[in-house]
C-alpha positions as a Python dict, from the first residue, in 0.01 Angstrom:
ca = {
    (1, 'X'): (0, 0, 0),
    (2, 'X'): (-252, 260, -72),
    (3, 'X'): (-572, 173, -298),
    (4, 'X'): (-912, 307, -403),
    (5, 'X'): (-1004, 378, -27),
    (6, 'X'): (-691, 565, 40),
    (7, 'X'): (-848, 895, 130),
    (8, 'X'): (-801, 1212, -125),
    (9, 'X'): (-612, 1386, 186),
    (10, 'X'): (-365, 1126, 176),
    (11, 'X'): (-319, 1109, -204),
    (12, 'X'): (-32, 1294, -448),
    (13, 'X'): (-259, 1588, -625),
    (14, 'X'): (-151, 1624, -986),
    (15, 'X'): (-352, 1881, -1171),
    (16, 'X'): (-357, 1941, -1541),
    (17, 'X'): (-336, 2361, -1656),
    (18, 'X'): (-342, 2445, -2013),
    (19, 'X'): (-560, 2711, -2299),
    (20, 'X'): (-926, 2571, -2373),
    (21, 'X'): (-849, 2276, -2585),
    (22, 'X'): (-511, 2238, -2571),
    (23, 'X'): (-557, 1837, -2496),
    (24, 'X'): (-618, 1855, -2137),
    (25, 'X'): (-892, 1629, -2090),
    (26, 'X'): (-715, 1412, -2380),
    (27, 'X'): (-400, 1375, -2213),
    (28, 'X'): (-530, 1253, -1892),
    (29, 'X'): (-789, 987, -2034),
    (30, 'X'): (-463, 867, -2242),
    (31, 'X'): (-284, 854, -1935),
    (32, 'X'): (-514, 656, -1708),
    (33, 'X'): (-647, 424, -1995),
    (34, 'X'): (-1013, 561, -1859),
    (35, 'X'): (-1241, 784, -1960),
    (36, 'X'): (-1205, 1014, -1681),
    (37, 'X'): (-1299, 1405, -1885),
    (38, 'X'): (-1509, 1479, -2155),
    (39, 'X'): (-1376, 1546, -2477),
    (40, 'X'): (-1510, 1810, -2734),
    (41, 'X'): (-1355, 2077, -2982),
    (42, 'X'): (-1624, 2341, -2834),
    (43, 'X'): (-1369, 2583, -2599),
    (44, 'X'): (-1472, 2574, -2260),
    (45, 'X'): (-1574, 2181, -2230),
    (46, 'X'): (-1403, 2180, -1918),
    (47, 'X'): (-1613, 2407, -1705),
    (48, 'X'): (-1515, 2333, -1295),
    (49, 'X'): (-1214, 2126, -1209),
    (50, 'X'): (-1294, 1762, -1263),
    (51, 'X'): (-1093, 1514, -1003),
    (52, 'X'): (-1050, 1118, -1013),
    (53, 'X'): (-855, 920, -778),
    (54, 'X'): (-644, 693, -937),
    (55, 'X'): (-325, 426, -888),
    (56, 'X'): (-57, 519, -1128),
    (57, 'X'): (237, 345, -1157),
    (58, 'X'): (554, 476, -1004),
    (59, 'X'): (373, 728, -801),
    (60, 'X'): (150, 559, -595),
    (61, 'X'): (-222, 686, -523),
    (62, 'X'): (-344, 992, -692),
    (63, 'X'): (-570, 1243, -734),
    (64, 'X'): (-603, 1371, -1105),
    (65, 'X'): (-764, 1675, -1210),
    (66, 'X'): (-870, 1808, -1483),
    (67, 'X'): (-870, 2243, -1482),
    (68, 'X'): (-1064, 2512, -1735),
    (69, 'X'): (-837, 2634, -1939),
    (70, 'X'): (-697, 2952, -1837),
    (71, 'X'): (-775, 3166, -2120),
    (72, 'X'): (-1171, 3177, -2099),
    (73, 'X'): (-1290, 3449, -2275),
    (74, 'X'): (-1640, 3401, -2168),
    (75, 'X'): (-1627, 3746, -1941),
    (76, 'X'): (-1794, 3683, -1641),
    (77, 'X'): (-1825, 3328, -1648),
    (78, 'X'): (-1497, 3296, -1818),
    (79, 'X'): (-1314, 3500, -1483),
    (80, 'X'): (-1513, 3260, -1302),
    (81, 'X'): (-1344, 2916, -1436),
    (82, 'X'): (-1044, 3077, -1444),
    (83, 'X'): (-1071, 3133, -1081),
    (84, 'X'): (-1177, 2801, -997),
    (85, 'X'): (-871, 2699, -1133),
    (86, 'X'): (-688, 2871, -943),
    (87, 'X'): (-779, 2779, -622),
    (88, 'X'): (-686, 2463, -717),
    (89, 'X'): (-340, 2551, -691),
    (90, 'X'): (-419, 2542, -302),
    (91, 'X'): (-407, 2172, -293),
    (92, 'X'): (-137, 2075, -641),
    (93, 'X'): (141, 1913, -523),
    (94, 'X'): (232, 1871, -901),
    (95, 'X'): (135, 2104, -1191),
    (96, 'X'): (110, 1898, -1548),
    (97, 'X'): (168, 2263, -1791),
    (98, 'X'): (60, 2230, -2162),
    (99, 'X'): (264, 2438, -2308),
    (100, 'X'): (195, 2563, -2691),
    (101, 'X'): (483, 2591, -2937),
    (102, 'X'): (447, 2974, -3025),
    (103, 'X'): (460, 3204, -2711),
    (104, 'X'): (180, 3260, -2524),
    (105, 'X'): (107, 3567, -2238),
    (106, 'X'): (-141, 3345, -2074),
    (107, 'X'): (72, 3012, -2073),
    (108, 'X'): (375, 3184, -1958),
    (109, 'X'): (175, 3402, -1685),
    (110, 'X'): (30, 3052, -1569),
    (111, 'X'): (398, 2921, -1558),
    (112, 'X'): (495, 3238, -1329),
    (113, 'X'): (259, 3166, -1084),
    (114, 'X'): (333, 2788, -1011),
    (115, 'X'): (720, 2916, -1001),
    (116, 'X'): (556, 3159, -696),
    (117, 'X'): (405, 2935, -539),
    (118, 'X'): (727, 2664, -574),
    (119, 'X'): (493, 2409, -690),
    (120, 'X'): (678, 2119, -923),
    (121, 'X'): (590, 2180, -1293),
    (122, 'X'): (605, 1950, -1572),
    (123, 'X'): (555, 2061, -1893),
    (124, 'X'): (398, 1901, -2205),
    (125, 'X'): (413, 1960, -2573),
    (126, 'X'): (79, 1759, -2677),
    (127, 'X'): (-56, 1672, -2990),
    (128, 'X'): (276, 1609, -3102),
    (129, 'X'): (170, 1394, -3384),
    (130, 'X'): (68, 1670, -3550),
    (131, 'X'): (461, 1875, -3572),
    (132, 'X'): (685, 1819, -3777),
    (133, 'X'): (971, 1776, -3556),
    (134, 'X'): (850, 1803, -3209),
    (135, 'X'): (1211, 1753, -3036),
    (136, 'X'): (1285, 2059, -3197),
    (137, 'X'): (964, 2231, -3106),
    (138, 'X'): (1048, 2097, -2719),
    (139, 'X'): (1384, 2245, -2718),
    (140, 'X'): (1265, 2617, -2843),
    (141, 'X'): (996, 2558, -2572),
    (142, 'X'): (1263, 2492, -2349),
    (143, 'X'): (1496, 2785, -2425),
    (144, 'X'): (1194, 3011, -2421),
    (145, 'X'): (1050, 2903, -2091),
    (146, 'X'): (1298, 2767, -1856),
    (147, 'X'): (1118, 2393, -1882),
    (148, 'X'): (1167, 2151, -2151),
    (149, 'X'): (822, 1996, -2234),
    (150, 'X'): (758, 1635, -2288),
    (151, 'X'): (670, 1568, -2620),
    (152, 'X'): (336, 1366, -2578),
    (153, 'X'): (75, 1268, -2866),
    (154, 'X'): (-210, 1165, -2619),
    (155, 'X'): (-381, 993, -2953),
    (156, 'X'): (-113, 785, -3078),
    (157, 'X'): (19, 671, -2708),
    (158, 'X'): (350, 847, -2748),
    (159, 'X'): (562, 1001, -2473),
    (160, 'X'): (336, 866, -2205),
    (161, 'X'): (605, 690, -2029),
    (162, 'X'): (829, 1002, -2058),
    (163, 'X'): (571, 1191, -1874),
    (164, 'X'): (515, 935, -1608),
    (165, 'X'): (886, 893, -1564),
    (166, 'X'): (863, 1273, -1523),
    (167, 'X'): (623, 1328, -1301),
    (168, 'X'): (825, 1073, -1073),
    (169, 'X'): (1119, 1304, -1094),
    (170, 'X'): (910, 1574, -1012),
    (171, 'X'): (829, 1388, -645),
    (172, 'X'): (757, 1680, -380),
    (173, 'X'): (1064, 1586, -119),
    (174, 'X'): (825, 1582, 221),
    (175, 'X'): (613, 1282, 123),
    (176, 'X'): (492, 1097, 252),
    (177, 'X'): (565, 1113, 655),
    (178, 'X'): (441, 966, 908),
    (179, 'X'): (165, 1062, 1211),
    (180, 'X'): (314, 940, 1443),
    (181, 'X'): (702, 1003, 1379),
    (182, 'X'): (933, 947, 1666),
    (183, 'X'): (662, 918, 1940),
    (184, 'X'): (556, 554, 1901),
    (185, 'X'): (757, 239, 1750),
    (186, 'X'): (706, -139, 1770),
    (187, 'X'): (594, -274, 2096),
    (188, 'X'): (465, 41, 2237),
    (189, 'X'): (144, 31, 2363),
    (190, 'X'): (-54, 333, 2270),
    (191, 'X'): (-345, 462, 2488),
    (192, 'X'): (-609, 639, 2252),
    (193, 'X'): (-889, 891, 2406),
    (194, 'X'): (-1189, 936, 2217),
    (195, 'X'): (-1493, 1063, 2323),
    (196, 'X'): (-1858, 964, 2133),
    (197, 'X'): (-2020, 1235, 2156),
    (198, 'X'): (-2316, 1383, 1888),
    (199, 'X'): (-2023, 1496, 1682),
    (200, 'X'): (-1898, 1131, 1593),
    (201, 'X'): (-2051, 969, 1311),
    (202, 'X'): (-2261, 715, 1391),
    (203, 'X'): (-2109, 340, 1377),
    (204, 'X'): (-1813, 472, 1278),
    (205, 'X'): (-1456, 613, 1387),
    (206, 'X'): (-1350, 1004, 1221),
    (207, 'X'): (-1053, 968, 993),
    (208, 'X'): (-779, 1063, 1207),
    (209, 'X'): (-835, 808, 1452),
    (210, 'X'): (-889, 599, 1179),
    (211, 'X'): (-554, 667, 1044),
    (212, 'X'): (-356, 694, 1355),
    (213, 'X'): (-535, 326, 1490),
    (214, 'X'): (-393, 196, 1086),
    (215, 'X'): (-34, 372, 1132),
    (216, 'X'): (0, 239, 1490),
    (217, 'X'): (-52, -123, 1374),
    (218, 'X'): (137, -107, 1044),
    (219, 'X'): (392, -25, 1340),
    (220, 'X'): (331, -322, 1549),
    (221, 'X'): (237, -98, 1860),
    (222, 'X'): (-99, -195, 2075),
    (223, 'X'): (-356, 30, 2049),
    (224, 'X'): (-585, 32, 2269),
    (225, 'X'): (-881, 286, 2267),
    (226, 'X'): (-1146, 439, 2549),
    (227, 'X'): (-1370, 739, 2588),
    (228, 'X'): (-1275, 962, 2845),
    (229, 'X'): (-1501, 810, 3095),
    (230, 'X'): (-1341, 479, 3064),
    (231, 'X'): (-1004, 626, 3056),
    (232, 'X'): (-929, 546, 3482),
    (233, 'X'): (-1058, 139, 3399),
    (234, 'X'): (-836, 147, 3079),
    (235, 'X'): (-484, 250, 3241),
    (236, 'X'): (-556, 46, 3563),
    (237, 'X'): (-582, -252, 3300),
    (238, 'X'): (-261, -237, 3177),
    (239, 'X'): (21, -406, 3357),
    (240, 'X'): (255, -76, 3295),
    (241, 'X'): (175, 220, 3198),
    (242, 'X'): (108, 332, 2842),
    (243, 'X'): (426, 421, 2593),
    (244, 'X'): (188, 751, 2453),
    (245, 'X'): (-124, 879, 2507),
    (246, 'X'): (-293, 1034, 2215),
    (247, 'X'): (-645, 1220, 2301),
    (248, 'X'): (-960, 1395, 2150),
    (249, 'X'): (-820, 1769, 2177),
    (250, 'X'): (-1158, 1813, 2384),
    (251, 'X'): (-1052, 1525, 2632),
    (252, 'X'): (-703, 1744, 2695),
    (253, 'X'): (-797, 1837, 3075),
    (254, 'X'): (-926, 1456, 3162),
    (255, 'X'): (-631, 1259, 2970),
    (256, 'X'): (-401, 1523, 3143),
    (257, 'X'): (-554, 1443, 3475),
    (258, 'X'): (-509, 1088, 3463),
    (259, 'X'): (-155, 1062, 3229),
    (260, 'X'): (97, 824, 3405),
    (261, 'X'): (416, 1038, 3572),
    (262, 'X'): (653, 1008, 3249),
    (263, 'X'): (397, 889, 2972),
    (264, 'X'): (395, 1150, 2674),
    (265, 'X'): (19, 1309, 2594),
    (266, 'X'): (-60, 1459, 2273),
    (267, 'X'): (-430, 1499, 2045),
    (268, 'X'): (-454, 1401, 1697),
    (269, 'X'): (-543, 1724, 1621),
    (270, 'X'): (-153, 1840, 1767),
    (271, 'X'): (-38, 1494, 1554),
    (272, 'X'): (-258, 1610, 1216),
    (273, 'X'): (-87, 1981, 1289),
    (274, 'X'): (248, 1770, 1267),
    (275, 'X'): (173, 1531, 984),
    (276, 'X'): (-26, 1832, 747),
    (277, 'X'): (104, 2206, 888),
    (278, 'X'): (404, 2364, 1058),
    (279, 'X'): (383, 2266, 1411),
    (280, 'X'): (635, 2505, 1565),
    (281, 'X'): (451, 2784, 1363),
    (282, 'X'): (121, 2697, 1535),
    (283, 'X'): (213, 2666, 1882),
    (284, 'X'): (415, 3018, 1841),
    (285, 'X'): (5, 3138, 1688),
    (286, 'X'): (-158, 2993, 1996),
    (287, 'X'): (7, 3204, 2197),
    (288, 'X'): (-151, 3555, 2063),
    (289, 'X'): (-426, 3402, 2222),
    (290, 'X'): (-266, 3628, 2485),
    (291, 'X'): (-290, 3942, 2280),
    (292, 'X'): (-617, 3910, 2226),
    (293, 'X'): (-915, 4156, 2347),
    (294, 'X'): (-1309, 4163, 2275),
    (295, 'X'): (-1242, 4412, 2023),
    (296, 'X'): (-990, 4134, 1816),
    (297, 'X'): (-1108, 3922, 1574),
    (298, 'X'): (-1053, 3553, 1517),
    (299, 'X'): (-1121, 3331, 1215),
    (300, 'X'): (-1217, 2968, 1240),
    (301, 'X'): (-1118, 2740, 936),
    (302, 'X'): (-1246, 2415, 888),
    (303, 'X'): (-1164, 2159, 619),
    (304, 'X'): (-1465, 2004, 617),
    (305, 'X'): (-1833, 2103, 506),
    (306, 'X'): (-2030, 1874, 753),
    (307, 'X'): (-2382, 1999, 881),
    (308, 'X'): (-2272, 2078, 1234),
    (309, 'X'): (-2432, 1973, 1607),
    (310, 'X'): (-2484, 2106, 1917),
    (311, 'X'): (-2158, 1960, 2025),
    (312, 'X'): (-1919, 2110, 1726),
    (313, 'X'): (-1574, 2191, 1852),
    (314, 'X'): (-1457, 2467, 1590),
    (315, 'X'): (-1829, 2624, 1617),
    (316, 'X'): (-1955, 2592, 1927),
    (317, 'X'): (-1680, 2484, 2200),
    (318, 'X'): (-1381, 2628, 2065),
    (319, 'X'): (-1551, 2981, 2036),
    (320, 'X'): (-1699, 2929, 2384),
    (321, 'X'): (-1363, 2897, 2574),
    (322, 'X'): (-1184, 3169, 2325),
    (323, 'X'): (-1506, 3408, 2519),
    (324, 'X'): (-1471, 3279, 2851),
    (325, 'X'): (-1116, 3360, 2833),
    (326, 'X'): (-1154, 3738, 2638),
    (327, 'X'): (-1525, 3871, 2630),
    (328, 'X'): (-1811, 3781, 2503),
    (329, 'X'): (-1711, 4078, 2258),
    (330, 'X'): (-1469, 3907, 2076),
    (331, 'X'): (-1576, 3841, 1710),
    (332, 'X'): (-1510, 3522, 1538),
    (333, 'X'): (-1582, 3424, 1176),
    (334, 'X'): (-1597, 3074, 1096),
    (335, 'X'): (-1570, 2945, 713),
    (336, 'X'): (-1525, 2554, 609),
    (337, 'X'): (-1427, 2385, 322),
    (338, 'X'): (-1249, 2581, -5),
    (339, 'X'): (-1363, 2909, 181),
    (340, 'X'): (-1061, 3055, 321),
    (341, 'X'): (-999, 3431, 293),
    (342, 'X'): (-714, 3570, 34),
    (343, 'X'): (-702, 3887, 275),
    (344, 'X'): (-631, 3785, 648),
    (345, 'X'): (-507, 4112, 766),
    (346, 'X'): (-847, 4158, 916),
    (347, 'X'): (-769, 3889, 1163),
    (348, 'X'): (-555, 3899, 1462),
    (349, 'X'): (-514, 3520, 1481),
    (350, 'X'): (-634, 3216, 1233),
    (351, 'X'): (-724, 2898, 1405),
    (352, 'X'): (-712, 2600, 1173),
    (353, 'X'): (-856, 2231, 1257),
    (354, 'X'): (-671, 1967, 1201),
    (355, 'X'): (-684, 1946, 844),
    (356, 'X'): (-775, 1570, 799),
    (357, 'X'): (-981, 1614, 507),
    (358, 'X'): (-654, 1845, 340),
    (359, 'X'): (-340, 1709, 193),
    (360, 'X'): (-62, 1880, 323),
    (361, 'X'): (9, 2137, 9),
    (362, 'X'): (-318, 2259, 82),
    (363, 'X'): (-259, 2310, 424),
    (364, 'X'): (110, 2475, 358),
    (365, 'X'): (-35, 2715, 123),
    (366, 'X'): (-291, 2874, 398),
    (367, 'X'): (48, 2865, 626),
    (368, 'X'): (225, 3066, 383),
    (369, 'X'): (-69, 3343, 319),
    (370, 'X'): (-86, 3389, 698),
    (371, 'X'): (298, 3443, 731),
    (372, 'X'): (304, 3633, 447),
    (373, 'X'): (46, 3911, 606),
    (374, 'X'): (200, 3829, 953),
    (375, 'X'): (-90, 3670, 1122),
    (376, 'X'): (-50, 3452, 1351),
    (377, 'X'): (-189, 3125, 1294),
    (378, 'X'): (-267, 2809, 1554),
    (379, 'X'): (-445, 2472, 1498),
    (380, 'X'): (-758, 2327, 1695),
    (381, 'X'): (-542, 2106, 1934),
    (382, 'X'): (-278, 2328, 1980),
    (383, 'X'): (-514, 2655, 2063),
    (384, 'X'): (-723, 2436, 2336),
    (385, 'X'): (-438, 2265, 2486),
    (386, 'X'): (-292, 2632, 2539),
    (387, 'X'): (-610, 2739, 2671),
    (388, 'X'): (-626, 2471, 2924),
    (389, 'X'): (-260, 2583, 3018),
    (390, 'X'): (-136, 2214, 2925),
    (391, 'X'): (44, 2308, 2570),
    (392, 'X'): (384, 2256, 2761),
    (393, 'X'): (293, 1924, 2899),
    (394, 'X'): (194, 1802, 2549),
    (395, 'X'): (479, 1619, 2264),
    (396, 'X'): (499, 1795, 1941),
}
């Protein structure tokens, strides 16, 4: 079961759009008992997207979060918030819509865009204390829109079982999944390569091992994990060979070396491209690695903002062996964290990392931008493993 140190990545993401003060911040305090936004009457409270993880019942671990309203009318800084919320779309696996009883352009426009982006939308008539009849007032909603709202009063604690009951309806059908799905199962013994270089965190393991180690013994399989140096000592330890060998992406050409006759290899970075992206859409990118020439460029995305070392793989070894293989001419671009172009026509191929610090929506929606301008688009693992010419000698 998943609890406060489930990571965000591996949480539902349920954001909250409505007008500046249309009960936003209200309804979510109401609907985690906690004081999670501030509350005001002064438009605008809600200046950047405010996020809590929290266990809600029914739905399991979640991440919360609070958007400005999308009607700022605070010019610059008004185009700003409303900005911010929309990149927040990126990553909402479920939209929570206030909608308002008469019609309104910029409710409705918000509603159009979810519906675009296929993104589960539940819709709430708040404040209902204050109507008259607010079943009424839900059903001309309803008629008018398309969704019939939820008729919540966030103040007097009604309808806040309707709208959890409706968010659980509203259930994206791909989650969760699993890493590891159909390569290991109880009793395997998995082999796991992971090299500790300047890159790993100090005293610690980096989330996707972390999370495949977990999976793998929630599955009853031994795990049992080496750098690539001690790779040779680990296998000859074993009285068979390994079921699966799953390796640092940058370990590929070692773990290949040394792999059993007949034991699957993959990376975590190929598993996270699995568990997160489209996987058959990333090893068809990696190969316009072959169309590439020094005067192509490439763009590096990673998830994560971390100050990076002389050791980095998307910004220092990756880009090496993408120039050893093209030109030193070849221009790359690297951006991290929320920073991902809305133009990639520019680009002749997107390389991704593995997306560990992404749920998958978030993920799925840079997929879909990149197939939508038709460029191709690869993953960390996959790119390197076709570099080394071992992408057809890995599972995925």
């Amino acid at each position: 079961m998943m609890n406060d140190r489930t990571p965000q990545s591996e949480r539902l993401h349920i954001a909250f759009f409505g007008r500046c003060n249309s009960g936003k911040s209200t309804l979510i305090n109401a609907l985690t008992g906690q004081q999670i936004s501030v509350v005001s009457d002064l438009p605008g409270t809600t200046t950047d997207p405010v996020s809590k993880a929290i266990e809600l019942r029914g739905l399991g671990a979640c991440v919360l979060t609070d958007t400005p309203g999308f009607d700022d009318a605070q010019e610059e800084l008004g185009a700003r918030r409303i900005a911010t919320a929309r990149r927040t779309l990126d990553r909402t696996d479920i939209a929570v819509l206030l909608l308002d009883e008469a019609p309104h352009a910029a409710t409705e426009a918000w509603l159009g865009h979810l519906r675009e982006r296929n993104i589960p939308v539940v819709g709430v008539l708040s404040r209902a204390d204050l109507l008259s009849d607010p079943e009424a007032a839900a059903a001309r909603i309803g008629k008018r829109c398309g969704l019939r709202p939820v008729a919540v009063s966030a103040t007097q604690g009604s309808g806040l079982a309707e709208l959890r009951e409706a968010l659980v309806r509203a259930l994206p059908d791909d989650t969760p999944r699993e890493i590891t799905a159909g390569l290991a199962a109880a009793g395997d013994t998995v082999l796991l390569v992971m090299p500790q270089d300047a890159e790993a965190p100090k005293g610690r393991l980096i989330q996707p091992q972390v999370q495949t180690i977990r999976e793998l013994l929630d599955k009853g399989c031994t795990a049992l994990c080496c750098t690539p140096e001690g790779m040779e000592g680990a296998l000859a330890a074993l009285a068979a060979p390994p079921s699966l060998i799953i390796t640092d992406s940058q370990a590929f050409a070692r773990a290949a070396a040394l792999r059993p006759e007949g034991t699957p290899l993959t990376s975590f970075s190929i598993l996270f491209a699995r568990y997160k992206g489209d996987i058959d859409r990333f090893a068809a990118g990696a190969r316009a690695i072959d169309r590439l020439t020094e005067q192509s460029r490439v763009l590096i995305a990673e998830a994560c903002t971390h100050a990076p070392l002389g050791e980095d793989i998307g910004r220092v070894k990756l880009p090496a062996m993408l120039r050893r293989r093209i030109g030193e001419g070849l221009r790359i671009d690297i951006v991290s964290g929320a920073d991902f172009p809305e133009d990639l026509t520019p680009y002749d191929l997107v390389i991704h990392c593995g997306a560990c610090m992404f749920n998958r929506r978030h993920v799925m929606t840079r997929v879909a931008r990149a197939c939508a301008q038709q460029v191709p688009m690869t993953n960390y693992g996959v790119a390197i493993a076709y570099l080394q010419g071992i992408l057809d000698k890995v599972v995925y």
